[in-house]
Coordinates of C-alpha atoms in Angstrom, one line a residue:
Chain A
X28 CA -93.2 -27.5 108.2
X29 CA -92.9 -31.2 108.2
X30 CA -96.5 -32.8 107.9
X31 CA -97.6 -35.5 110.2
X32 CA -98.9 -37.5 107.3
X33 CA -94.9 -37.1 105.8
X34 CA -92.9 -38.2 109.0
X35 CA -95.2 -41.3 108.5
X36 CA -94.8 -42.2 104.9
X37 CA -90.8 -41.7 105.8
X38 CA -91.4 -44.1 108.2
X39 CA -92.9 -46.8 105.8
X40 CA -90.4 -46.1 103.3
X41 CA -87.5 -46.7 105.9
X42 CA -89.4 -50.0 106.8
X43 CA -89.6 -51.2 103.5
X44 CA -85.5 -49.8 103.1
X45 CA -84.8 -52.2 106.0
X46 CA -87.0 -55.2 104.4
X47 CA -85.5 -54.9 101.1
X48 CA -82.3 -55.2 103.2
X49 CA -82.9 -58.3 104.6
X50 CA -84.2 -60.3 101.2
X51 CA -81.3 -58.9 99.6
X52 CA -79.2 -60.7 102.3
X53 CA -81.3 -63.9 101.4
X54 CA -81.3 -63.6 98.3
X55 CA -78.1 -62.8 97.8
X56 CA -76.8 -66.4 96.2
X57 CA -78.9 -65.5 93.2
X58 CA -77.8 -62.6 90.6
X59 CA -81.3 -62.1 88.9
X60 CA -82.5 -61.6 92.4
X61 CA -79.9 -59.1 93.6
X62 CA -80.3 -57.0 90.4
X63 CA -84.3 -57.0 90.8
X64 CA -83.4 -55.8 94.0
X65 CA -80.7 -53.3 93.0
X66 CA -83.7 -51.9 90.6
X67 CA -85.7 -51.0 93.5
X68 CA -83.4 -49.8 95.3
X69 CA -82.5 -47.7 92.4
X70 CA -86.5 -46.4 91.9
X71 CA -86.4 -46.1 95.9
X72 CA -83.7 -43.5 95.7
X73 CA -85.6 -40.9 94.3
X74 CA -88.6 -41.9 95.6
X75 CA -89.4 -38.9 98.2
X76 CA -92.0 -42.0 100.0
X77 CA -88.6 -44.2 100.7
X78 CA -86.0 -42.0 100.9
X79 CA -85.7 -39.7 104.3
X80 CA -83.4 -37.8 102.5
X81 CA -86.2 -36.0 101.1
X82 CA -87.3 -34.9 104.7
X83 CA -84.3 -32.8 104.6
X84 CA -84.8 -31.8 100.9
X85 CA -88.3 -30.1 101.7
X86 CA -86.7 -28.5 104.7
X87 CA -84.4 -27.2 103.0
X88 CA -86.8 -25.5 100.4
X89 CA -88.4 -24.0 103.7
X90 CA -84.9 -22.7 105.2
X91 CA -84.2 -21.2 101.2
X92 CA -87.4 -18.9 101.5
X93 CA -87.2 -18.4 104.8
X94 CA -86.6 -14.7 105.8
X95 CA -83.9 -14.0 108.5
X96 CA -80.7 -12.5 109.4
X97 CA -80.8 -8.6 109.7
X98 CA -81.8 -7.8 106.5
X99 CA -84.1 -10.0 107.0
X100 CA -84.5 -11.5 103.4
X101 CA -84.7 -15.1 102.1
X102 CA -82.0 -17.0 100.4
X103 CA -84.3 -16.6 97.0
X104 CA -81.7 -14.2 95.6
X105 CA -78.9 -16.4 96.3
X106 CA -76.2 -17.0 92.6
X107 CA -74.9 -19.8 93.6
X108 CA -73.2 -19.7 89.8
X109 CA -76.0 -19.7 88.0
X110 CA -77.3 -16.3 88.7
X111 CA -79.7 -15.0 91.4
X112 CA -81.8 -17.3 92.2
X113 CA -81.1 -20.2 89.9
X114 CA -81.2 -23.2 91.6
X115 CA -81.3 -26.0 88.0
X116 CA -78.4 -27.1 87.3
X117 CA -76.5 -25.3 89.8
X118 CA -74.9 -27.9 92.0
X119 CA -73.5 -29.6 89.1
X120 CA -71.1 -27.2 88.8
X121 CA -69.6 -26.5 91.9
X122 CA -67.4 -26.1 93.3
X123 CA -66.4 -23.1 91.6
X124 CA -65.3 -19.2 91.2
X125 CA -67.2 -16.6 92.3
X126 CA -66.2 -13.3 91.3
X127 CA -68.2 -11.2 94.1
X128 CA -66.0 -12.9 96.5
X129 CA -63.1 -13.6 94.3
X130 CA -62.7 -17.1 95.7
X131 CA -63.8 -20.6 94.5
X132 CA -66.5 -22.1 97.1
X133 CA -68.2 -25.1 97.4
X134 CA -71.8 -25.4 98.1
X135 CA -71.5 -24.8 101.6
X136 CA -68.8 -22.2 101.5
X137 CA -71.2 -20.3 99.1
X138 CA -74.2 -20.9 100.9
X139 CA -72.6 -19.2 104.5
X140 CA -71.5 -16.4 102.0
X141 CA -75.1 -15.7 101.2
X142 CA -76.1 -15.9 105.0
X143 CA -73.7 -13.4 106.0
X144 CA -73.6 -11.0 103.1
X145 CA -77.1 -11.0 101.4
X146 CA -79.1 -12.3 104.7
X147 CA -76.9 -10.8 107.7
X148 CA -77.3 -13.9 109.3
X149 CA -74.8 -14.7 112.2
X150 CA -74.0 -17.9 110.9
X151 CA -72.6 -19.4 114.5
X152 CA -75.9 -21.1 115.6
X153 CA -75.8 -23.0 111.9
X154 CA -71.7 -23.7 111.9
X155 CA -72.4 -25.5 115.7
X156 CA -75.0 -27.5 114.0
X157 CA -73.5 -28.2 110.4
X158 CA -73.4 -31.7 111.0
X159 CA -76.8 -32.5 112.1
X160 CA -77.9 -35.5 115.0
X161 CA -81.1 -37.1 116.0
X162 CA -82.6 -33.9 117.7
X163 CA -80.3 -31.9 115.8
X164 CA -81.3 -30.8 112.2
X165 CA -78.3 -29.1 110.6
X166 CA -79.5 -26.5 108.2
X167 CA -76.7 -26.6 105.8
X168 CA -77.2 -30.5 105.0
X169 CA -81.1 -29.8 104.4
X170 CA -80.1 -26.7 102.0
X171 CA -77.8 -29.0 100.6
X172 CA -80.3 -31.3 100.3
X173 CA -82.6 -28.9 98.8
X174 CA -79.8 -27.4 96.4
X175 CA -78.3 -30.2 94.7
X176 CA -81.8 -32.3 94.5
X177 CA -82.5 -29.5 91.8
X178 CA -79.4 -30.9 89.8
X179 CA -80.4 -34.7 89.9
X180 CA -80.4 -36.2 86.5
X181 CA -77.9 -34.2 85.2
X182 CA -74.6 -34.3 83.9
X183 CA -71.2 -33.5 86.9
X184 CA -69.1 -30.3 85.5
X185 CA -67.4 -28.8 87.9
X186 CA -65.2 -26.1 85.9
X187 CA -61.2 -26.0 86.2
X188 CA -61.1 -23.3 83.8
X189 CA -60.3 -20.0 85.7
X190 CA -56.9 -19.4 87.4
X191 CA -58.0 -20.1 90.9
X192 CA -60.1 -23.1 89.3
X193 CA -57.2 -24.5 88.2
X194 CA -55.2 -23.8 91.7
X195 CA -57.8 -25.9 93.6
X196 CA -57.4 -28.9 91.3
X197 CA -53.6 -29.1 91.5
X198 CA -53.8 -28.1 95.3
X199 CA -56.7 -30.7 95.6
X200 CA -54.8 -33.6 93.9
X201 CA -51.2 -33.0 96.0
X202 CA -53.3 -32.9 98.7
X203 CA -55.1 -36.2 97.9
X204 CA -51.8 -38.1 97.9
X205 CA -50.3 -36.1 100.5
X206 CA -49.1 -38.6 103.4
X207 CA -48.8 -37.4 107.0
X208 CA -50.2 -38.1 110.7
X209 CA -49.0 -40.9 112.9
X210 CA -50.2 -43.7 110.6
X211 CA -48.4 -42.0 107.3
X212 CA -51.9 -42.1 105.5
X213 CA -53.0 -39.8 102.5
X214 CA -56.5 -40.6 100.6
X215 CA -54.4 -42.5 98.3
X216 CA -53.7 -45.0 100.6
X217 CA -57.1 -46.2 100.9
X218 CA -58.2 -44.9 97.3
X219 CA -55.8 -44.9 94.9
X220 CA -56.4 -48.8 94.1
X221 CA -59.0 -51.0 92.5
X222 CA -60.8 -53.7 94.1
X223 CA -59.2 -53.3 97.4
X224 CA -61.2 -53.2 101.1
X225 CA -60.8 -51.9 104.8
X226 CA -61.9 -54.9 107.0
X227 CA -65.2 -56.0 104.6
X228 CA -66.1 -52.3 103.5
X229 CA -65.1 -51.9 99.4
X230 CA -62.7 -48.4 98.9
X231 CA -63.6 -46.8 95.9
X232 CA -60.4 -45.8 93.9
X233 CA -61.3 -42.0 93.7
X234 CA -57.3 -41.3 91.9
X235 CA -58.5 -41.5 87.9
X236 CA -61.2 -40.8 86.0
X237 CA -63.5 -43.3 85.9
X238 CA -66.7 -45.0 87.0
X239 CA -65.8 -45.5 90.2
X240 CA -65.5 -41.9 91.0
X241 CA -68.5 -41.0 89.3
X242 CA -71.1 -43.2 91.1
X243 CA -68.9 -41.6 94.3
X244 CA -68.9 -38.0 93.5
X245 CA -72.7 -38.2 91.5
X246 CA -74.3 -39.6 94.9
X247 CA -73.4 -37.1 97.4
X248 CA -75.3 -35.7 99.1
X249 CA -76.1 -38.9 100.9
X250 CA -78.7 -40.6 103.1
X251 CA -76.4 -42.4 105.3
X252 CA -78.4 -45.5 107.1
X253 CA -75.8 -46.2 109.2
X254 CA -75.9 -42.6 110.9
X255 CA -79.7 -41.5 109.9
X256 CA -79.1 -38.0 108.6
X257 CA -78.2 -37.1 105.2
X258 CA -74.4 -36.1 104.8
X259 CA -72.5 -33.8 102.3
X260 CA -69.0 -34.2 101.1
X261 CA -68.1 -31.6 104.1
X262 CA -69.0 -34.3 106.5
X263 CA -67.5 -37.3 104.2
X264 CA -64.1 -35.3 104.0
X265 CA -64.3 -35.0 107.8
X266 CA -64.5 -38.6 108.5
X267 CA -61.9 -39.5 106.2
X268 CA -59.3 -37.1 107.7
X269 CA -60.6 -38.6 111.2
X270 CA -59.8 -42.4 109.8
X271 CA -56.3 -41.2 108.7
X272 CA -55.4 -39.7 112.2
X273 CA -55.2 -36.3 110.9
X274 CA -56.7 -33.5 113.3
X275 CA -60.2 -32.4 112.4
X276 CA -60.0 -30.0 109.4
X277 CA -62.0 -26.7 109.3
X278 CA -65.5 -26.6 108.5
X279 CA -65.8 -24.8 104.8
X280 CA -61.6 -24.8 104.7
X281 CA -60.1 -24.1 101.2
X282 CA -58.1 -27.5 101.4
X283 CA -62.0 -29.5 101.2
X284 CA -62.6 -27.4 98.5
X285 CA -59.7 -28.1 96.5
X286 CA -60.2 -31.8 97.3
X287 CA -64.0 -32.2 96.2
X288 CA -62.9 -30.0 93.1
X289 CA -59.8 -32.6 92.0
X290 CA -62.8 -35.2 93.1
X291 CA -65.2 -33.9 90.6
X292 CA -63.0 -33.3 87.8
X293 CA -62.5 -36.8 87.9
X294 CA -66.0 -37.7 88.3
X295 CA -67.0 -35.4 85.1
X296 CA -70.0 -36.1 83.5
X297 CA -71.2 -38.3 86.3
X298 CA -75.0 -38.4 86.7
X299 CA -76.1 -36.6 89.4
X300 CA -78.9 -38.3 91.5
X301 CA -79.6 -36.8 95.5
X302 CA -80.0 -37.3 97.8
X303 CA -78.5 -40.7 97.5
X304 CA -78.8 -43.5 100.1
X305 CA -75.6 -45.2 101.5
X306 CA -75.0 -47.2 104.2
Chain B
X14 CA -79.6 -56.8 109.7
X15 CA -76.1 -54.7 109.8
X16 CA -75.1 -57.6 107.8
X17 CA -77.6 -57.3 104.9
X18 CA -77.3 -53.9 104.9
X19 CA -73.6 -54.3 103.7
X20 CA -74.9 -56.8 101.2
X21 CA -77.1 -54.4 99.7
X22 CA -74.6 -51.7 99.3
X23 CA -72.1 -54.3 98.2
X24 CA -74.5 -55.3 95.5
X25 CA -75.1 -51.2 94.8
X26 CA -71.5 -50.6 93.8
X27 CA -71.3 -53.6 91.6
X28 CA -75.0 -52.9 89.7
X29 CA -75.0 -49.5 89.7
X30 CA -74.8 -48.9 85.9
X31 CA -76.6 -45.6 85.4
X32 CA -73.5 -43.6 85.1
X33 CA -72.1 -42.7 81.9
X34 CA -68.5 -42.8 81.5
X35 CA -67.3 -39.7 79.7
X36 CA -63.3 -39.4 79.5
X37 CA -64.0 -35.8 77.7
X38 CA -61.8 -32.7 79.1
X39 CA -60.2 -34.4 81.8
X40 CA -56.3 -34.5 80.1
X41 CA -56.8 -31.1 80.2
X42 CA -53.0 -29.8 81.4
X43 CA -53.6 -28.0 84.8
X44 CA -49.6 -27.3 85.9
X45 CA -48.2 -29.0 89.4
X46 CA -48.8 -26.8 92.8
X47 CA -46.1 -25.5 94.2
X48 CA -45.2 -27.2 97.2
X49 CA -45.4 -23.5 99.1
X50 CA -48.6 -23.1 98.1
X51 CA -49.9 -26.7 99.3
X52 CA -48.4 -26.6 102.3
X53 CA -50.0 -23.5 103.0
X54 CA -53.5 -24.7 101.9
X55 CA -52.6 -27.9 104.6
X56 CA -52.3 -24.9 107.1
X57 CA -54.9 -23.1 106.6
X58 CA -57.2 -26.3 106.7
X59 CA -56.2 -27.7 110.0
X60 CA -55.7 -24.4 111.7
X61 CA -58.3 -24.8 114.0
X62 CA -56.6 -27.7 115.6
X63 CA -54.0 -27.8 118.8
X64 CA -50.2 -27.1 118.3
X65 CA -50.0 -31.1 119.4
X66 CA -52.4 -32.1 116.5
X67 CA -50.9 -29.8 114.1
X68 CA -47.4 -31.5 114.8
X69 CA -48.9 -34.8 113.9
X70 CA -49.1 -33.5 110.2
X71 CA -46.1 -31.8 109.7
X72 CA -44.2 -34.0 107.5
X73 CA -41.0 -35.7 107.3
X74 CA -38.8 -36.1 105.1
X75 CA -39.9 -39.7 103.9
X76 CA -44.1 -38.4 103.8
X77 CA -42.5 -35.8 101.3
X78 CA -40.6 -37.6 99.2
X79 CA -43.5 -40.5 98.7
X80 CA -45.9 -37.8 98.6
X81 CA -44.4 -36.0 95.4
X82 CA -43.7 -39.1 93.6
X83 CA -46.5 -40.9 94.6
X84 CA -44.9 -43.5 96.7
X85 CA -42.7 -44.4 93.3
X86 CA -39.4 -43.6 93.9
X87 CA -36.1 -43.0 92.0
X88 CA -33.4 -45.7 92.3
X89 CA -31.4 -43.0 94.1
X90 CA -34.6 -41.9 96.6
X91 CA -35.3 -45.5 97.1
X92 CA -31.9 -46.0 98.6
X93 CA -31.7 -43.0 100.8
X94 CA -35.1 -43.7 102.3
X95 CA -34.6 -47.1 102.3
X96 CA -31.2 -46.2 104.3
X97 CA -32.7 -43.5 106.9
X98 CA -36.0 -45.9 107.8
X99 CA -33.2 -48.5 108.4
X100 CA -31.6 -46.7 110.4
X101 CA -34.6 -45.4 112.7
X102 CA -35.6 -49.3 113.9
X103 CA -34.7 -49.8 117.5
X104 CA -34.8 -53.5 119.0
X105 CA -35.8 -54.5 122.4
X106 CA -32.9 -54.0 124.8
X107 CA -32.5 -57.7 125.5
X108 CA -32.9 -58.9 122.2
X109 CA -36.2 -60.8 122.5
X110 CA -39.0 -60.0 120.1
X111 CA -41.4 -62.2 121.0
X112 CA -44.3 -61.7 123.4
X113 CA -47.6 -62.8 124.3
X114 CA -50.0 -63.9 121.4
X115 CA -53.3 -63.3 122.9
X116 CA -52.4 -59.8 123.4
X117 CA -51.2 -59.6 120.0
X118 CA -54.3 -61.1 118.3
X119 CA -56.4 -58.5 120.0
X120 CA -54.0 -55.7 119.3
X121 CA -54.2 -56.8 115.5
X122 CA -58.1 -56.2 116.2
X123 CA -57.7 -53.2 117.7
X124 CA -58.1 -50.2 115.7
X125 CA -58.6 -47.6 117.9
X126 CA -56.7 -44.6 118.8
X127 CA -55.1 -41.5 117.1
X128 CA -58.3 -40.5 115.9
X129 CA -59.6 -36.7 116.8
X130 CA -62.4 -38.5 118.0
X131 CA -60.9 -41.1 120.5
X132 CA -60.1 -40.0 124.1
X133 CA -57.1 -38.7 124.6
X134 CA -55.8 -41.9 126.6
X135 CA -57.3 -44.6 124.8
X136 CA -54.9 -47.5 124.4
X137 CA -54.5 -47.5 120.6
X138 CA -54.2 -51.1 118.5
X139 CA -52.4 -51.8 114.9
X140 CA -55.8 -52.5 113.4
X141 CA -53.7 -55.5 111.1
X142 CA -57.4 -56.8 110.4
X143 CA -58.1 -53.6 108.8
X144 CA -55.1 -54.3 105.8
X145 CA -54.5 -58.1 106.4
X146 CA -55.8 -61.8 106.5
X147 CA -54.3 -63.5 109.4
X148 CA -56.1 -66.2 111.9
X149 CA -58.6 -67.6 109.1
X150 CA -61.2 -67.8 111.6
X151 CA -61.9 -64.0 111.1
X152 CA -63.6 -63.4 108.6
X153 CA -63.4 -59.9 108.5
X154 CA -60.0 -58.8 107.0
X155 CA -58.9 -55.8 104.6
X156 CA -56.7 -56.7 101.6
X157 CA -54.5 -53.4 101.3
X158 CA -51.6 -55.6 102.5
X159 CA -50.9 -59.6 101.1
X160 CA -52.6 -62.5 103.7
X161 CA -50.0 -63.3 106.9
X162 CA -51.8 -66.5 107.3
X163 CA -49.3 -69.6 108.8
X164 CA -46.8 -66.5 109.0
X165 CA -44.9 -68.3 111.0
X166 CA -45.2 -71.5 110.4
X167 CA -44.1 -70.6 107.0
X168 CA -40.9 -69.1 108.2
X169 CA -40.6 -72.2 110.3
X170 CA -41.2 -70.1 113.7
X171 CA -37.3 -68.8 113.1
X172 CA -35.3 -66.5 115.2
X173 CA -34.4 -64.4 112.7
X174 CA -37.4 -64.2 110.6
X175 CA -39.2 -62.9 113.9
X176 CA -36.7 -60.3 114.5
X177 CA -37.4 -59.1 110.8
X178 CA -41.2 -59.0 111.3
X179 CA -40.2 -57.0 114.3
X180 CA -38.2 -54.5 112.0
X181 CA -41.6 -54.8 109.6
X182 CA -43.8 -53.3 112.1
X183 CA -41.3 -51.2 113.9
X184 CA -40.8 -49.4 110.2
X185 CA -42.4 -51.2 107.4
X186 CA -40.6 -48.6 105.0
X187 CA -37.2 -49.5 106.1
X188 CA -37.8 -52.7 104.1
X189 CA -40.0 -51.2 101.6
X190 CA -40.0 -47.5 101.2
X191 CA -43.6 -45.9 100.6
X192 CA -45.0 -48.6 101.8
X193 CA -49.0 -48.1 102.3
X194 CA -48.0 -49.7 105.9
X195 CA -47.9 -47.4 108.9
X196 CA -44.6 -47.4 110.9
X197 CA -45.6 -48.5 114.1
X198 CA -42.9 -48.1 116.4
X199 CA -41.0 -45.4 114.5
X200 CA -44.8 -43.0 115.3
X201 CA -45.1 -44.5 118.5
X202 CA -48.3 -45.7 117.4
X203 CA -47.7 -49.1 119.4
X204 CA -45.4 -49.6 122.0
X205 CA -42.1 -52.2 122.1
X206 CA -44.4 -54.2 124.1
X207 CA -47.3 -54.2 121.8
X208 CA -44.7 -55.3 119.0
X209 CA -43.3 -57.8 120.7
X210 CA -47.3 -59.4 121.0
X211 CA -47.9 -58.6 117.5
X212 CA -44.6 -60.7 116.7
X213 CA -45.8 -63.4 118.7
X214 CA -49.3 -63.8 117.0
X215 CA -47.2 -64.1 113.9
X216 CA -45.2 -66.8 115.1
X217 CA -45.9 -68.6 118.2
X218 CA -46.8 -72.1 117.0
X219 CA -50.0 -72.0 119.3
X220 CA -51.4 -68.6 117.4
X221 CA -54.4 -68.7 115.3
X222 CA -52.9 -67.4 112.6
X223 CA -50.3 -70.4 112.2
X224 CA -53.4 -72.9 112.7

């Protein structure tokens, strides 16, 4: 699946990542430098040569034709929204309702829906490994990969337009300021202000519309440098729940999926571009 | 490296320009949830987790207040929460809040503990760094809560502005309700011990953070 010729040019592109890291570090005294540099970053983002991410996106594409589960079919007649099938566009908006299962899903909640019920894939095996590790591939973040590459350049839209639509987004945004755990936290806390930090690391207020929230929400999935696998908002809402001293929530729970939909609501018309990189 | 890699995505979130800002449908009306119903989204979220864990998140009366106004209270709210923190904020024993400054500076590093992912008996820390300037040596502070550089010093290393910081860290909200501060001692987050060195890296004259 993965040719020897691609894990190498992955490897010259995450050289090149780390270089550009360090002459943006040197350079960083000097705007007109640091923008040139931002540039490239910005060309190396969606650049399948320097971006790994795109490892996972083509594996992805594999896992989506892929015939398995007892009906032994392929993901190919999949609606995740759009209609069997249709991958354009799709990711843009979701979350949202899905009549066959009368239920608004996310792209991973959907994605398992299609394993169990058009593939009859036991979906154990790829719940242990939804949060992939070195050795590990996880083949929800590479379908994600795969998925919501096909909605890069375009416009965010999640819908809050049917009833449930609408229930996620007002349970998603009580739950967003919802304070609880030993340390009193709630996303707002560390999101609900401009300009403020954790230690050195910038918190992106995610509590109104604005850019802020779409440069968030329009770059995930995410490349994260810092872990070397690509993540989804699954994962991101993990970690954040973990920071706050909250227990871990539920992989694919309803309460993730009412957060990422109050999240994208107030990232509308973000431009999508994934996978992203991040640190 | 690490370094320059924080750089870079510094420099990302300032440049990044490519998004359009588009304040369309989003005044759309969508009603309030019922508090029922959130609560029994928050359930069904964390029910995979211990009956210890899920105790963690069951809230009080002072996360539910500050959660449905958004930590802005009425005058009347303010007062009662105001009153019942207050009212929660045990002293040492003896009196005496201070402690050992060394200990404290590395508890205010310190932010382990509490999280799913630390070992059940790791010594947690009150991570101050995380919201707070205080020795100006490190570099490395968050600015959620105002600089408590020369904290003492500026109180002139008093008695009774000590025993207040104790109160502060003990329960910040029962001096300011809905504070974004966590309530230390009230949790059980940090021990009277640990306050008592947090105190004294506040206001022992021989602290960084009053050089």
């Amino acid at each position: 699946m993965l040719g020897a010729l691609q894990v190498k040019l992955v490897g010259i592109g995450l050289a090149c990542l780390l270089a550009l890291a360090v002459s943006t570090g040197k350079g960083a005294a000097q705007a007109t430098d640091s923008e040139k540099e931002i540039e490239r970053y910005r060309e190396m983002i969606s650049d399948p040569m320097s971006n790994p991410g795109f490892l996972n996106v083509d594996r992805g594409e594999a896992l989506w034709k892929l015939a398995r589960g007892t009906k032994n079919v392929s993901l190919e007649q999949c609606d995740l929204g759009e209609g069997a099938g249709k991958l354009d566009g799709a990711y843009a908006k979701l979350p949202r309702y899905f009549k066959d299962a009368d239920k608004v899903m996310d792209v991973e909640q959907r994605l398992a829906w299609c394993m169990q019920n058009l593939q009859g894939l036991d979906t154990k095996d790829v719940f242990a490994r939804r949060f992939g590790a070195p050795g590990r591939t996880s083949d929800m973040e590479d379908l994600v990969a795969f998925i919501a590459n096909k909605s890069s350049g375009m416009k965010l839209a999640t819908p809050v337009q049917h009833a449930k639509e609408q229930e996620m987004y007002a349970v998603g945004k009580a739950m967003f300021f919802r304070r609880g755990g030993t340390w009193d936290f709630a996303c707002s806390t560390c999101h609900s202000e401009d300009g403020k930090r954790i230690r050195l690391q910038g918190l992106p207020n995610l509590s109104k519309p604005d850019k802020q929230v779409q440069e968030t929400m329009g770059s995930w999935p995410t490349y994260r440098v810092s872990q070397s696998q690509v993540r989804t908002m699954q994962h991101r809402l993990w970690d954040c729940y973990r920071q706050m001293r909250w227990p871990s929530p539920d992989y694919l729970s309803d309460g993730l999926t009412a957060l990422t939909v109050y999240l994208n609501k107030n990232a509308e018309g973000a431009q999508i571009q994934v996978p992203s990189i991040k640190r | 490296m690490k370094i320059a890699l924080i750089a870079l995505s510094a420099a990302l979130v300032v440049g990044a320009g490519a998004v359009s800002i588009s304040a369309v449908s989003t005044a759309q009306q969508v009603s309030k949830a019922a508090p029922a119903v959130v609560d029994a989204y928050v359930e069904a979220t964390f029910k995979g987790a211990s009956d210890t864990w899920k105790g963690r998140i069951k809230q009080d009366e002072t996360q539910r207040a500050c959660s449905e106004n958004k930590n802005e209270l009425s005058t009347a709210e303010f007062q009662k929460v105001l009153a019942r923190e207050k009212a929660s904020v045990v002293f040492p024993a003896d009196g005496k809040v201070i402690g050992n400054w060394k200990e404290g500076a590395k508890i205010a590093q310190n932010g382990r503990g509490g999280q799913f992912s630390d070992p059940p008996d790791t010594v947690g820390g009150g991570n101050c760094y995380a919201c707070h300037q205080l020795s100006k040596a490190e570099l490395s502070f968050g600015t959620m809560g105002p600089s408590l550089n020369e904290y003492g010093k500026i109180r002139r290393f008093r008695e009774d502005e000590a025993k207040a910081a104790y109160a502060k860290i003990y329960n910040a909200q029962s001096v300011m309700p809905c504070s974004n501060m966590p309530r230390f001692g009230l949790t059980k987050a940090l021990s009277e011990q640990q306050i008592k060195d947090v105190v004294s890296y506040l206001f022992d004259p021989e602290s960084p953070v009053n050089k």
